[in-house]
PDB file of C-alpha atoms in Angstrom:
ATOM      1  CA  MET Z   1      76.529   4.293-115.094  1.00 50.00           C
ATOM      2  CA  SER Z   2      73.265   5.191-116.820  1.00 71.00           C
ATOM      3  CA  ASN Z   3      73.218   6.238-120.446  1.00 91.00           C
ATOM      4  CA  ILE Z   4      71.440   9.445-119.452  1.00 95.00           C
ATOM      5  CA  ILE Z   5      70.296  11.001-116.172  1.00 96.00           C
ATOM      6  CA  LEU Z   6      67.381  13.293-115.317  1.00 97.00           C
ATOM      7  CA  THR Z   7      68.110  15.238-112.117  1.00 97.00           C
ATOM      8  CA  GLU Z   8      65.508  15.712-109.411  1.00 97.00           C
ATOM      9  CA  SER Z   9      65.364  19.452-110.168  1.00 97.00           C
ATOM     10  CA  ALA Z  10      64.685  18.792-113.869  1.00 97.00           C
ATOM     11  CA  ALA Z  11      62.085  16.128-113.034  1.00 98.00           C
ATOM     12  CA  LYS Z  12      60.199  18.587-110.822  1.00 97.00           C
ATOM     13  CA  ARG Z  13      60.193  21.223-113.557  1.00 96.00           C
ATOM     14  CA  VAL Z  14      58.982  18.753-116.216  1.00 97.00           C
ATOM     15  CA  ALA Z  15      56.194  17.594-113.898  1.00 98.00           C
ATOM     16  CA  TRP Z  16      55.192  21.236-113.285  1.00 97.00           C
ATOM     17  CA  ILE Z  17      55.101  22.073-117.019  1.00 96.00           C
ATOM     18  CA  ALA Z  18      53.297  18.842-117.938  1.00 97.00           C
ATOM     19  CA  GLU Z  19      50.654  19.385-115.270  1.00 97.00           C
ATOM     20  CA  ARG Z  20      49.868  22.880-116.569  1.00 97.00           C
ATOM     21  CA  GLN Z  21      49.599  21.602-120.146  1.00 96.00           C
ATOM     22  CA  SER Z  22      47.641  18.452-119.155  1.00 96.00           C
ATOM     23  CA  ARG Z  23      50.300  16.326-120.836  1.00 96.00           C
ATOM     24  CA  PRO Z  24      52.301  13.279-119.699  1.00 97.00           C
ATOM     25  CA  ALA Z  25      55.475  14.078-117.721  1.00 98.00           C
ATOM     26  CA  ILE Z  26      57.806  12.921-120.505  1.00 98.00           C
ATOM     27  CA  LEU Z  27      60.657  15.175-121.664  1.00 97.00           C
ATOM     28  CA  ARG Z  28      62.250  14.405-125.037  1.00 97.00           C
ATOM     29  CA  LEU Z  29      65.867  15.436-125.545  1.00 96.00           C
ATOM     30  CA  ALA Z  30      67.029  15.494-129.151  1.00 95.00           C
ATOM     31  CA  VAL Z  31      70.205  16.727-130.788  1.00 91.00           C
ATOM     32  CA  ASP Z  32      69.969  18.801-133.970  1.00 88.00           C
ATOM     33  CA  GLY Z  33      72.716  19.930-136.319  1.00 81.00           C
ATOM     34  CA  GLY Z  34      73.468  23.636-136.190  1.00 74.00           C
ATOM     35  CA  GLY Z  35      74.102  26.141-133.472  1.00 65.00           C
ATOM     36  CA  CYS Z  36      77.306  28.078-133.009  1.00 69.00           C
ATOM     37  CA  ALA Z  37      79.326  24.976-132.022  1.00 66.00           C
ATOM     38  CA  GLY Z  38      77.885  22.315-134.371  1.00 76.00           C
ATOM     39  CA  PHE Z  39      74.995  20.699-132.471  1.00 83.00           C
ATOM     40  CA  THR Z  40      72.121  22.041-130.393  1.00 86.00           C
ATOM     41  CA  TYR Z  41      69.946  20.459-127.725  1.00 89.00           C
ATOM     42  CA  LYS Z  42      66.198  20.450-128.325  1.00 92.00           C
ATOM     43  CA  PHE Z  43      63.670  19.825-125.541  1.00 94.00           C
ATOM     44  CA  GLU Z  44      59.950  19.147-125.870  1.00 95.00           C
ATOM     45  CA  LEU Z  45      57.209  17.331-124.016  1.00 96.00           C
ATOM     46  CA  ALA Z  46      56.438  13.976-125.620  1.00 97.00           C
ATOM     47  CA  ALA Z  47      53.144  12.100-125.665  1.00 96.00           C
ATOM     48  CA  GLN Z  48      54.973   8.801-125.169  1.00 96.00           C
ATOM     49  CA  ALA Z  49      58.349   7.104-125.494  1.00 96.00           C
ATOM     50  CA  ASP Z  50      59.095   5.447-128.837  1.00 96.00           C
ATOM     51  CA  ALA Z  51      60.036   1.767-128.859  1.00 96.00           C
ATOM     52  CA  ASP Z  52      63.721   2.449-129.583  1.00 97.00           C
ATOM     53  CA  ASP Z  53      64.127   5.382-127.161  1.00 97.00           C
ATOM     54  CA  GLU Z  54      66.475   5.289-124.189  1.00 96.00           C
ATOM     55  CA  VAL Z  55      64.369   6.083-121.122  1.00 96.00           C
ATOM     56  CA  ALA Z  56      65.566   7.473-117.788  1.00 96.00           C
ATOM     57  CA  GLU Z  57      63.082   7.999-114.976  1.00 96.00           C
ATOM     58  CA  THR Z  58      63.291  10.201-111.875  1.00 97.00           C
ATOM     59  CA  ASP Z  59      60.389  10.629-109.442  1.00 97.00           C
ATOM     60  CA  GLY Z  60      57.925   9.282-112.021  1.00 97.00           C
ATOM     61  CA  VAL Z  61      59.075  11.709-114.735  1.00 98.00           C
ATOM     62  CA  LYS Z  62      60.623  10.247-117.883  1.00 97.00           C
ATOM     63  CA  LEU Z  63      63.440  11.556-120.043  1.00 97.00           C
ATOM     64  CA  VAL Z  64      63.478   9.969-123.508  1.00 97.00           C
ATOM     65  CA  VAL Z  65      66.259  10.133-126.094  1.00 97.00           C
ATOM     66  CA  ASP Z  66      66.255   8.698-129.613  1.00 97.00           C
ATOM     67  CA  PRO Z  67      69.129   6.332-130.593  1.00 96.00           C
ATOM     68  CA  ILE Z  68      70.889   8.825-132.901  1.00 93.00           C
ATOM     69  CA  SER Z  69      70.854  11.620-130.311  1.00 94.00           C
ATOM     70  CA  LEU Z  70      71.893   9.158-127.584  1.00 95.00           C
ATOM     71  CA  ASP Z  71      75.221   8.583-129.347  1.00 92.00           C
ATOM     72  CA  LEU Z  72      75.998  12.286-128.796  1.00 91.00           C
ATOM     73  CA  VAL Z  73      74.686  12.625-125.230  1.00 93.00           C
ATOM     74  CA  ARG Z  74      75.511   9.233-123.666  1.00 94.00           C
ATOM     75  CA  GLY Z  75      76.537   9.721-120.035  1.00 95.00           C
ATOM     76  CA  SER Z  76      74.950  13.169-119.830  1.00 94.00           C
ATOM     77  CA  ALA Z  77      72.823  14.616-117.060  1.00 95.00           C
ATOM     78  CA  VAL Z  78      69.844  16.867-117.765  1.00 96.00           C
ATOM     79  CA  ASP Z  79      69.332  19.455-115.021  1.00 95.00           C
ATOM     80  CA  PHE Z  80      67.097  22.482-114.518  1.00 95.00           C
ATOM     81  CA  VAL Z  81      68.920  25.566-113.286  1.00 92.00           C
ATOM     82  CA  GLU Z  82      67.738  28.990-112.235  1.00 90.00           C
ATOM     83  CA  ASP Z  83      70.185  31.876-111.948  1.00 84.00           C
ATOM     84  CA  LEU Z  84      70.491  35.564-112.819  1.00 84.00           C
ATOM     85  CA  GLY Z  85      70.523  34.691-116.509  1.00 80.00           C
ATOM     86  CA  GLY Z  86      67.137  33.000-116.278  1.00 85.00           C
ATOM     87  CA  ALA Z  87      65.869  29.468-115.906  1.00 88.00           C
ATOM     88  CA  ALA Z  88      66.603  26.651-118.347  1.00 89.00           C
ATOM     89  CA  PHE Z  89      67.214  22.973-118.817  1.00 91.00           C
ATOM     90  CA  LYS Z  90      70.951  22.317-118.959  1.00 90.00           C
ATOM     91  CA  VAL Z  91      72.793  19.291-120.325  1.00 91.00           C
ATOM     92  CA  THR Z  92      76.093  18.317-118.730  1.00 91.00           C
ATOM     93  CA  ASN Z  93      77.605  16.330-121.578  1.00 89.00           C
ATOM     94  CA  PRO Z  94      80.912  14.472-121.043  1.00 88.00           C
ATOM     95  CA  ASN Z  95      81.169  13.916-124.818  1.00 83.00           C
ATOM     96  CA  ALA Z  96      81.250  17.615-125.715  1.00 79.00           C
ATOM     97  CA  GLN Z  97      84.702  18.772-126.786  1.00 76.00           C
ATOM     98  CA  SER Z  98      83.665  22.401-126.770  1.00 67.00           C
ATOM     99  CA  GLY Z  99      80.615  24.521-126.154  1.00 63.00           C
ATOM    100  CA  CYS Z 100      79.499  28.079-126.557  1.00 60.00           C
ATOM    101  CA  GLY Z 101      78.506  30.961-124.329  1.00 57.00           C
ATOM    102  CA  CYS Z 102      74.781  30.277-124.634  1.00 54.00           C
ATOM    103  CA  GLY Z 103      75.207  26.759-123.231  1.00 56.00           C
ATOM    104  CA  SER Z 104      72.818  25.203-125.728  1.00 57.00           C
ATOM    105  CA  SER Z 105      75.318  24.335-128.471  1.00 56.00           C
ATOM    106  CA  PHE Z 106      78.249  21.919-128.449  1.00 61.00           C
ATOM    107  CA  SER Z 107      80.692  19.975-130.604  1.00 61.00           C
ATOM    108  CA  VAL Z 108      82.112  16.466-130.314  1.00 59.00           C
TER     109      VAL Z 108
END
């Protein structure tokens, strides 16, 4: 099993955003302290992967995660979902013991 997975849907969305911003198709996932459940996910386009990053690639799009964040999201899948509530990147994290209603905060 991979340490982290970028779904095809998420890869397409990253490629779309990167193309419009004339940036590389590299999505960085980081975990910050805070949020209503203890940790929050943070997404941003990255210029490049750092030497110690974990890298997952789907359809030429890269997902990069730093070593500290990887400990909290190992085994996760990053997806892009669109529903009545809007459109967003979503992390399915098997390490999360609990989450919150907004879906962007979790605890381990």
